[in-house]
Coordinates of C-alpha atoms and ligand atoms in Angstrom, one line a residue:
X772 CA 31.3 26.8 50.1
X773 CA 27.9 26.5 47.7
X774 CA 25.0 25.1 49.6
X775 CA 22.7 22.6 47.8
X776 CA 18.7 22.9 48.3
X777 CA 16.1 20.7 47.9
X778 CA 13.5 21.6 45.0
X779 CA 10.0 20.5 46.8
X780 CA 6.2 22.1 45.4
X781 CA 8.6 24.0 42.6
X782 CA 10.5 26.1 45.5
X783 CA 14.5 25.6 46.7
X784 CA 13.9 25.2 50.3
X785 CA 16.5 23.9 52.8
X786 CA 15.9 20.4 54.9
X787 CA 13.4 20.5 57.6
X788 CA 15.9 19.6 59.7
X789 CA 18.7 22.8 58.9
X790 CA 21.3 20.5 58.6
X791 CA 23.3 19.8 56.4
X792 CA 26.3 17.2 54.9
X793 CA 29.8 17.9 53.3
X794 CA 30.1 18.3 49.2
X795 CA 33.5 16.9 48.8
X796 CA 36.0 17.6 45.8
X797 CA 37.2 14.5 44.5
X798 CA 39.9 16.1 42.7
X799 CA 41.1 17.8 45.9
X800 CA 40.0 16.0 48.1
X801 CA 38.8 19.4 50.1
X802 CA 35.5 20.4 51.1
X803 CA 33.9 22.6 48.7
X804 CA 30.1 22.7 49.9
X805 CA 27.0 21.3 51.6
X806 CA 24.3 18.9 50.9
X807 CA 21.0 19.0 52.4
X808 CA 21.0 16.3 54.8
X809 CA 17.5 15.3 54.2
X810 CA 14.7 13.4 56.3
X811 CA 11.5 11.3 56.5
X812 CA 9.6 14.5 56.7
X813 CA 11.3 15.7 53.7
X814 CA 10.3 12.9 51.8
X815 CA 7.1 13.0 52.9
X816 CA 6.5 16.9 51.4
X817 CA 8.0 15.9 48.5
X818 CA 5.4 13.3 48.2
X819 CA 2.7 15.5 49.0
X820 CA 3.9 17.9 46.1
X821 CA 3.6 15.6 43.8
X822 CA 0.8 14.3 44.8
X823 CA -0.8 18.1 45.0
X824 CA 0.3 18.2 41.3
X825 CA -0.7 14.1 39.7
X826 CA -3.9 15.4 38.6
X827 CA -3.3 17.8 36.1
X828 CA -0.1 16.6 35.5
X829 CA -1.0 13.0 34.5
X830 CA -4.1 15.0 32.4
X831 CA -1.6 17.5 30.5
X832 CA -1.5 16.8 27.1
X833 CA 1.5 14.6 25.7
X834 CA 2.1 17.1 23.3
X835 CA 2.2 19.4 26.6
X836 CA 4.7 17.8 28.5
X837 CA 7.1 17.3 25.5
X838 CA 7.4 20.5 25.1
X839 CA 8.2 21.3 28.7
X840 CA 10.4 18.1 28.6
X841 CA 12.2 19.4 25.5
X842 CA 12.3 23.0 27.1
X843 CA 14.6 21.1 29.4
X844 CA 16.7 19.5 27.8
X845 CA 17.4 23.0 25.6
X846 CA 18.6 24.5 28.6
X847 CA 20.9 21.7 29.8
X848 CA 22.6 22.4 26.2
X849 CA 22.9 25.8 26.7
X850 CA 24.5 24.8 30.3
X851 CA 26.8 22.4 29.2
X852 CA 29.6 23.6 30.2
X853 CA 28.9 24.3 33.2
X854 CA 26.9 21.2 34.1
X855 CA 30.2 19.7 33.0
X856 CA 32.8 20.9 35.1
X857 CA 29.6 21.1 37.8
X858 CA 30.2 17.3 36.9
X859 CA 34.2 17.1 36.8
X860 CA 34.3 18.8 40.9
X861 CA 31.3 16.8 42.3
X862 CA 32.8 13.5 40.6
X863 CA 36.1 13.4 40.1
X864 CA 35.9 12.2 36.2
X865 CA 37.3 14.3 33.5
X866 CA 36.0 17.2 32.1
X867 CA 36.6 16.0 28.8
X868 CA 34.1 12.7 29.2
X869 CA 31.6 14.8 30.9
X870 CA 31.2 17.5 28.6
X871 CA 31.7 14.7 25.6
X872 CA 29.5 11.9 27.9
X873 CA 27.5 13.1 30.9
X874 CA 25.7 16.3 30.1
X875 CA 24.7 15.3 26.5
X876 CA 23.7 12.1 27.1
X877 CA 21.1 14.2 29.7
X878 CA 20.0 16.2 27.4
X879 CA 19.3 13.0 24.7
X880 CA 17.5 11.5 27.6
X881 CA 15.1 14.1 27.9
X882 CA 14.5 14.7 24.3
X883 CA 14.2 10.9 23.8
X884 CA 11.2 10.2 26.4
X885 CA 9.8 13.7 25.4
X886 CA 9.7 12.9 21.6
X887 CA 8.6 9.0 22.8
X888 CA 5.5 9.7 24.2
X889 CA 4.5 11.5 20.4
X890 CA 4.8 8.1 18.6
X891 CA 3.4 5.7 21.2
X892 CA 0.4 3.4 20.7
X893 CA -1.1 1.1 22.6
X894 CA -2.9 -2.0 21.0
X895 CA -5.9 -4.0 20.3
X896 CA -7.0 -7.8 20.1
X897 CA -10.2 -8.8 18.5
X898 CA -11.4 -12.1 19.9
X899 CA -12.7 -13.8 17.4
X900 CA -16.3 -11.9 15.8
X901 CA -17.5 -11.3 19.6
X902 CA -15.6 -8.7 21.4
X903 CA -12.5 -6.4 21.0
X904 CA -10.2 -5.8 24.1
X905 CA -8.1 -2.6 24.1
X906 CA -5.1 -2.0 26.0
X907 CA -5.0 1.6 27.6
X908 CA -1.7 2.9 29.8
X909 CA -2.2 4.9 33.1
X910 CA 0.4 7.0 34.6
X911 CA 1.5 5.0 38.2
X912 CA 0.9 8.3 40.3
X913 CA 4.2 9.5 42.3
X914 CA 7.2 7.7 41.8
X915 CA 10.5 7.4 42.9
X916 CA 13.8 7.5 41.1
X917 CA 17.1 7.0 43.1
X918 CA 20.0 7.0 41.1
X919 CA 24.2 6.6 42.2
X920 CA 27.6 8.6 42.1
X921 CA 29.3 7.4 38.9
X922 CA 27.1 9.3 36.1
X923 CA 25.1 11.1 38.0
X924 CA 23.0 13.6 35.7
X925 CA 23.0 10.6 32.6
X926 CA 21.9 8.1 35.0
X927 CA 19.4 10.9 37.0
X928 CA 17.5 11.9 33.3
X929 CA 17.5 8.6 32.5
X930 CA 15.0 7.1 34.8
X931 CA 12.7 10.8 36.1
X932 CA 12.7 11.7 32.1
X933 CA 10.5 8.3 31.0
X934 CA 8.5 9.1 34.8
X935 CA 7.4 12.5 34.1
X936 CA 6.9 11.5 30.3
X937 CA 5.0 9.4 31.2
X938 CA 2.5 11.3 33.3
X939 CA 4.0 10.7 36.1
X940 CA 4.8 13.1 39.6
X941 CA 8.4 12.3 40.6
X942 CA 10.3 12.6 44.0
X943 CA 13.6 12.1 43.1
X944 CA 17.1 10.7 44.9
X945 CA 20.4 12.1 43.7
X946 CA 23.3 10.4 44.7
X947 CA 24.6 12.3 48.7
X948 CA 27.9 12.0 46.8
X949 CA 27.4 13.8 43.7
X950 CA 24.4 15.5 44.3
X951 CA 25.6 19.2 42.5
X952 CA 23.9 18.5 38.5
X953 CA 20.7 17.7 39.6
X954 CA 20.6 20.6 41.9
X955 CA 21.4 23.1 38.9
X956 CA 18.9 20.3 37.1
X957 CA 16.1 21.6 39.0
X958 CA 17.2 25.1 38.7
X959 CA 16.6 24.7 35.0
X960 CA 13.1 22.9 35.6
X961 CA 12.1 25.9 37.3
X962 CA 13.3 28.1 34.4
X963 CA 11.9 25.9 31.7
X964 CA 8.2 26.7 34.0
X965 CA 7.7 22.8 34.5
X966 CA 4.5 23.1 36.9
X967 CA 5.3 23.1 41.0
X968 CA 5.7 19.4 42.2
X969 CA 5.6 17.4 39.2
X970 CA 9.6 16.9 40.2
X971 CA 10.7 17.2 43.2
X972 CA 14.2 16.3 44.6
X973 CA 14.9 15.3 47.5
X974 CA 19.0 15.2 49.0
X975 CA 20.5 13.7 51.8
X976 CA 21.7 10.2 53.0
X977 CA 20.6 6.8 51.3
X978 CA 19.3 5.0 54.2
X979 CA 17.2 8.0 55.2
X980 CA 16.3 9.8 52.3
X981 CA 16.4 6.9 49.9
X982 CA 14.9 4.3 52.7
X983 CA 12.3 7.0 53.0
X984 CA 11.3 7.1 49.8
X985 CA 11.2 3.7 49.3
X986 CA 8.7 2.8 52.2
X987 CA 6.3 6.0 51.8
X988 CA 2.9 4.7 51.3
X989 CA 2.6 6.6 48.7
X990 CA 5.4 6.1 46.1
X991 CA 3.1 3.2 43.5
X992 CA 6.9 2.8 42.1
X993 CA 10.4 2.8 42.4
X994 CA 13.5 2.9 39.8
X995 CA 16.9 2.2 41.6
X996 CA 20.1 2.6 39.9
X997 CA 23.4 1.6 42.5
X998 CA 24.5 -1.3 44.2
X999 CA 23.1 -4.8 44.6
X1000 CA 23.6 -5.0 48.5
X1001 CA 20.9 -1.4 48.4
X1002 CA 18.9 -3.0 45.6
X1003 CA 18.9 -6.5 48.1
X1004 CA 17.7 -4.0 50.5
X1005 CA 15.0 -2.1 48.6
X1006 CA 13.5 -4.8 47.3
X1007 CA 13.1 -6.2 51.1
X1008 CA 11.1 -3.0 51.9
X1009 CA 8.7 -2.2 48.2
X1010 CA 8.2 -6.3 47.6
X1011 CA 5.8 -6.7 50.6
X1012 CA 4.4 -3.5 49.7
X1013 CA 3.4 -4.5 45.8
X1014 CA 5.4 -1.3 44.4
X1015 CA 6.7 -1.7 41.0
X1016 CA 10.3 -2.2 41.0
X1017 CA 13.1 -1.6 38.6
X1018 CA 16.5 -2.8 39.8
X1019 CA 19.5 -1.8 37.5
X1020 CA 22.6 -3.4 40.4
X1021 CA 26.3 -4.1 40.2
X1022 CA 28.4 -5.6 37.4
X1023 CA 31.8 -8.1 36.7
X1024 CA 31.5 -7.9 33.0
X1025 CA 34.0 -10.1 30.8
X1026 CA 35.4 -8.8 27.8
X1027 CA 36.4 -11.4 25.6
X1028 CA 39.1 -10.9 22.8
X1029 CA 39.0 -13.8 20.3
X1030 CA 42.9 -14.3 18.3
X1031 CA 40.7 -13.0 14.9
X1032 CA 39.9 -10.0 16.1
X1033 CA 40.8 -6.5 14.6
X1034 CA 43.8 -6.0 17.2
X1035 CA 44.0 -2.4 17.5
X1036 CA 40.0 -1.9 17.3
X1037 CA 39.9 -4.5 20.8
X1038 CA 43.0 -3.5 22.0
X1039 CA 41.8 0.4 22.0
X1040 CA 38.2 -0.6 23.0
X1041 CA 39.7 -2.5 25.7
X1042 CA 41.4 0.1 27.3
X1043 CA 38.6 2.8 27.2
X1044 CA 36.3 -0.4 28.7
X1045 CA 38.6 -0.7 31.2
X1046 CA 38.9 2.8 32.9
X1047 CA 37.2 5.3 31.1
X1048 CA 35.7 7.1 33.9
X1049 CA 38.2 5.6 36.3
X1050 CA 36.9 2.2 35.7
X1051 CA 33.6 3.5 38.0
X1052 CA 31.1 2.2 35.3
X1053 CA 28.8 -0.8 35.7
X1054 CA 29.9 -1.9 32.2
X1055 CA 32.8 -1.7 32.6
X1056 CA 34.8 -5.0 31.6
X1057 CA 36.5 -5.4 34.6
X1058 CA 37.9 -9.3 33.5
X1059 CA 39.9 -9.3 30.1
X1060 CA 40.0 -13.3 28.5
X1061 CA 42.3 -13.4 26.2
X1062 CA 42.5 -16.5 23.3
X1063 CA 46.6 -17.8 24.2
X1064 CA 47.6 -17.5 21.0
X1065 CA 47.6 -13.5 21.2
X1066 CA 47.4 -13.7 24.9
X1067 CA 51.5 -12.3 25.3
X1068 CA 51.0 -10.4 22.7
X1069 CA 47.9 -8.3 23.7
X1070 CA 48.7 -8.4 27.5
X1071 CA 52.1 -6.6 26.6
X1072 CA 50.4 -4.5 24.4
X1073 CA 47.4 -3.8 26.7
X1074 CA 49.8 -2.9 29.9
X1075 CA 52.2 -0.4 27.9
X1076 CA 49.5 1.9 26.9
X1077 CA 47.6 1.4 30.3
X1078 CA 50.7 2.7 32.1
X1079 CA 51.0 5.9 29.9
X1080 CA 47.8 6.9 30.4
X1081 CA 47.8 10.5 31.4
X1082 CA 46.6 10.5 35.3
X1083 CA 45.8 14.1 37.1
X1084 CA 43.8 16.8 37.3
X1085 CA 39.9 16.3 35.2
X1086 CA 39.8 20.1 35.1
X1087 CA 42.6 19.4 32.6
X1088 CA 41.5 18.9 29.0
X1089 CA 44.6 16.4 28.3
X1090 CA 43.6 14.5 31.6
X1091 CA 43.0 10.9 31.0
X1092 CA 42.1 9.4 34.4
X1093 CA 40.6 11.5 36.1
X1094 CA 39.9 11.7 40.5
X1095 CA 37.8 8.3 41.8
X1096 CA 34.9 9.4 43.7
X1097 CA 35.7 9.6 47.3
X1098 CA 38.5 8.3 49.8
X1099 CA 36.3 5.7 51.5
X1100 CA 35.7 4.4 47.8
X1101 CA 39.4 4.8 46.7
X1102 CA 40.3 3.1 50.1
X1103 CA 38.1 0.3 49.3
X1104 CA 39.5 -0.2 45.2
X1105 CA 42.8 -0.4 46.6
X1106 CA 41.6 -2.8 49.6
X1107 CA 40.6 -5.5 46.2
X1108 CA 45.2 -4.4 45.1
X1109 CA 46.4 -5.7 47.9
X1110 CA 43.3 -9.3 47.8
X1111 CA 44.3 -9.3 44.4
X1112 CA 48.2 -9.7 45.4
X1113 CA 47.1 -12.1 48.3
X1114 CA 45.3 -14.3 45.8
X1115 CA 48.5 -15.1 43.7
X1116 CA 48.2 -12.2 41.3
X1117 CA 50.9 -10.6 39.5
X1118 CA 50.8 -6.7 39.2
X1119 CA 52.1 -6.1 35.6
X1120 CA 50.8 -2.4 36.1
X1121 CA 50.1 0.6 38.1
X1122 CA 48.0 -0.2 41.8
X1123 CA 49.5 2.8 43.5
X1124 CA 47.9 6.1 44.4
X1125 CA 49.5 8.8 42.9
X1126 CA 50.1 12.1 44.1
X1127 CA 49.5 15.1 41.8
X1128 CA 51.3 17.9 41.7
X1129 CA 49.8 21.5 42.6
X1130 CA 46.1 22.2 43.8
X1131 CA 45.1 18.3 43.3
X1132 CA 47.8 17.3 45.6
X1133 CA 45.2 15.8 47.7
X1134 CA 43.1 13.8 45.3
X1135 CA 42.0 10.6 45.2
X1136 CA 44.3 9.0 42.3
X1137 CA 45.3 5.9 41.4
X1138 CA 47.1 4.5 38.7
X1139 CA 45.4 2.2 36.5
X1140 CA 46.3 -1.5 37.7
X1141 CA 46.4 -4.9 35.3
X1142 CA 46.6 -7.9 37.3
X1143 CA 47.7 -11.5 36.0
X1144 CA 47.9 -15.1 36.8
X1145 CA 44.6 -15.0 38.8
X1146 CA 42.1 -17.4 38.8
X1147 CA 38.6 -16.9 37.4
X1148 CA 36.8 -17.7 40.5
X1149 CA 39.2 -16.1 43.5
X1150 CA 37.2 -13.0 45.0
X1151 CA 39.2 -10.4 42.4
X1152 CA 37.2 -11.5 39.8
X1153 CA 34.2 -12.3 41.2
X1154 CA 33.3 -8.9 43.1
X1155 CA 33.1 -6.0 42.2
X1156 CA 35.5 -3.8 42.9
X1157 CA 34.4 -0.4 40.4
X1158 CA 37.7 0.7 39.9
X1159 CA 40.7 1.1 37.7
X1160 CA 41.5 -2.3 38.2
X1161 CA 41.5 -5.5 35.7
X1162 CA 42.7 -8.6 35.6
X1163 CA 44.1 -10.9 32.1
X1164 CA 43.7 -14.6 31.8
X1165 CA 43.6 -16.6 28.4
X1166 CA 42.0 -19.3 27.4
X1167 CA 42.1 -22.3 25.1
X1168 CA 38.4 -22.9 24.1
X1169 CA 34.7 -20.9 23.6
X1170 CA 33.5 -23.8 26.1
X1171 CA 36.3 -23.2 28.6
X1172 CA 36.1 -18.9 28.2
X1173 CA 31.7 -19.7 28.9
X1174 CA 32.5 -21.0 31.8
X1175 CA 34.5 -18.5 33.4
X1176 CA 32.6 -16.0 31.9
X1177 CA 29.6 -16.4 33.3
X1178 CA 31.0 -18.1 37.0
X1179 CA 30.1 -14.9 38.9
X1180 CA 27.1 -13.8 40.5
X1181 CA 26.8 -10.8 38.3
X1182 CA 25.0 -10.5 34.2
X1183 CA 25.0 -7.3 33.4
X1184 CA 27.1 -6.3 30.0
X1185 CA 29.7 -8.6 27.9
X1186 CA 32.1 -7.8 25.4
X1187 CA 33.2 -10.2 22.1
X1188 CA 36.1 -9.1 19.8
X1189 CA 35.9 -11.6 17.0
X1190 CA 36.0 -11.6 13.0
X1191 CA 33.5 -14.7 13.2
X1192 CA 29.9 -14.4 12.8
X1193 CA 29.2 -17.5 13.6
X1194 CA 31.1 -17.5 16.9
X1195 CA 29.8 -14.2 17.5
X1196 CA 26.7 -15.3 17.1
X1197 CA 26.8 -18.7 19.2
X1198 CA 28.5 -16.6 22.8
X1199 CA 26.1 -13.8 22.3
X1200 CA 23.3 -16.5 23.0
X1201 CA 25.3 -18.5 25.9
X1202 CA 26.4 -15.5 27.9
X1203 CA 24.4 -14.6 30.8
X1204 CA 24.0 -10.8 30.5
X1205 CA 21.4 -8.6 29.8
X1206 CA 23.9 -6.9 27.6
X1207 CA 26.1 -8.5 24.7
X1208 CA 28.4 -5.8 22.6
X1209 CA 29.8 -7.6 19.5
X1210 CA 33.2 -5.5 18.4
X1211 CA 32.6 -2.4 20.1
X1212 CA 31.7 -1.5 24.3
X1213 CA 28.6 1.1 25.4
X1214 CA 27.7 1.9 21.8
X1215 CA 23.9 2.9 23.3
X1216 CA 20.6 3.2 21.5
X1217 CA 18.0 4.3 24.1
X1218 CA 15.6 2.0 22.6
X1219 CA 17.5 -1.1 23.1
X1220 CA 16.5 -2.5 26.5
X1221 CA 19.1 -2.3 29.0
X1222 CA 19.7 -4.3 32.7
X1223 CA 20.9 -6.8 33.5
X1224 CA 20.1 -10.8 34.9
X1225 CA 21.4 -12.7 38.2
X1226 CA 22.4 -10.4 40.8
X1227 CA 22.8 -7.7 38.2
X1228 CA 18.9 -6.7 38.5
X1229 CA 15.6 -6.8 37.7
X1230 CA 13.3 -5.4 35.0
X1231 CA 14.8 -3.4 31.3
X1232 CA 15.3 0.4 31.5
X1233 CA 15.0 1.9 27.5
X1234 CA 13.1 2.7 24.9
X1235 CA 9.3 1.0 25.0
X1236 CA 10.2 -0.9 28.8
X1237 CA 11.1 2.0 30.7
X1238 CA 7.5 4.0 29.4
X1239 CA 5.6 0.8 30.5
X1240 CA 7.6 0.8 33.7
X1241 CA 6.1 3.7 34.9
X1242 CA 3.1 2.7 33.6
X1243 CA 0.5 0.8 34.4
X1244 CA -2.3 -1.7 32.1
X1245 CA -5.5 -2.3 31.6
X1246 CA -7.6 -4.4 29.2
X1247 CA -11.0 -3.1 28.8
X1248 CA -13.0 -6.1 26.8
X1249 CA -15.7 -4.5 25.0
X1250 CA -18.5 -7.2 23.7
X1251 CA -20.5 -6.4 20.6
Ligands
LIG2070 P1 24.7 3.0 46.0 O1 23.5 1.7 46.4 O2 25.7 2.8 47.6 O3 23.5 3.7 46.4 C1 22.6 4.1 45.4 C2 22.1 5.1 45.9 O4 20.8 4.7 46.7 C3 21.9 6.5 46.3 O5 21.6 7.4 45.8 C4 22.1 6.0 47.9 O6 21.9 7.6 48.2 C5 21.0 4.9 47.5 N1 20.8 4.3 48.4 C6 21.7 3.9 49.9 N2 21.0 3.0 50.3 C7 19.7 3.3 50.2 C8 18.3 2.6 51.0 N3 18.5 2.0 52.2 N4 17.6 2.7 50.1 C9 17.4 3.5 49.4 N5 18.4 4.2 48.9 C10 19.3 4.1 49.4 O7 25.7 2.6 45.2 P2 26.5 3.8 44.1 O8 28.0 3.3 44.9 O9 26.0 4.7 44.4 O10 26.8 3.3 42.7 C11 27.4 2.3 42.6 C12 26.7 1.1 41.6 O11 25.7 1.3 41.4 C13 27.7 -0.1 42.2 O12 27.1 -1.2 42.3 C14 27.2 -0.1 40.1 O13 27.3 -1.0 39.3 C15 25.8 -0.1 40.3 N6 25.3 0.8 39.1 C16 24.7 -0.1 38.2 C17 24.0 0.5 37.3 C18 23.8 -0.2 36.3 O14 22.2 0.6 34.9 N7 23.5 -1.2 36.3 C19 24.6 2.0 36.8 C20 25.7 3.0 37.2 C21 25.9 2.1 38.6

């Protein structure tokens, strides 16, 4: 049994209640560890430690902050295999994916913001011949970072890296469903010599620990990634307290395939954008719209490939689809397979629970499901499923596909496949989403603004946007 501890004031400590929650391994369905069942008192301790660390950390030179963060990044790389295994065990994702994407991206996040602060500048405005206005940026103080289970260390570091780089001290809460790599990360921070209290990690349930971070009087800002419903609850708590808020929420993203696309590339990438990480990426394109002249050709090729995806133990290097994150989530995804059928969808492949042989026989595996014949405005096509379930819908004109693509309450990302540059520009302009990928998917440049519109969130992360979020700007007007 691996017992996780909180990281508060530079120490690994037990929750004050002495209570723990079970940590389940999705690959086997078995309990393999314990997580602190922390409470508001633990959060308060963490906030106090962060407050005590703030005066020194906020005045530590950029060069020194950068050096420490780069040391953590190096340690992540040096422990790649252990972290990838831990991520796969905690989440059910193929270890190959954790090794190639999750963990390298975590060190990249640390490096990106550690070096960005060395190149940051602020503005000055000369006001006629009368004054100079200088913009200065200061860290906010203690900030809260709350992250989800689908890309655990990847999204955890995506938040804390800009927060720390900007000179804030942090109280962070990883998902209780996948806490292991955040725990290992706390050990790496100790090894790197991060000063006590600069980063504090409190484990436990969202409504207890997350809520306590949000409603604490001394957290100045909340950076949250997770579901739209939780985002609403956080906004309701934090907005009347006038906290800065960054909300990265759910998605129901369209993947639009025109007849003039590079068919093979669109097919190969659509398979990834549908089922990578078992479809549990907020950017997955779960609604695939295909221009009518190639509808049957694309559908048949897509279904053939989807039905051949290798499902199995995430620890097997040849596995393409691992386990869903929990029994509860598998049940939720299965309920949508049923809804899709009730709504008249034709199941072209998958949708069944898979029993993997051997030690993984009790794990949470689902054969990727592909549906057609559903109305664009039915529940299956409007609600976030967050699993390996996609729908195929033919379209005739740009206007038709835009209407369908823009019809949901979400607006996180969209993908467009076409070789017509004018069309790519037109469609990108008219799609209601924060990100549009043309002829690619999840091709990330960390300098770009990342975030959604409508119910997919408020605010932008990435690049200077993230550093802006974690700082307060002040204008100093100096009269000549
Ligand atoms: P979730 O909202 O259930 O939980 C996210 C985090 O919030 C967890 O750490 C949880 O413990 C915490 N939490 C729960 N209730 C809370 C409360 N009342 N106050 C404060 N914190 C609370 O989301 P999830 O199921 O972990 O993640 C899946 C969701 O995240 C999906 O909707 C997905 O689209 C979204 N997501 C969005 C992005 C993005 O960048 N937009 C990225 C990844 C995932």
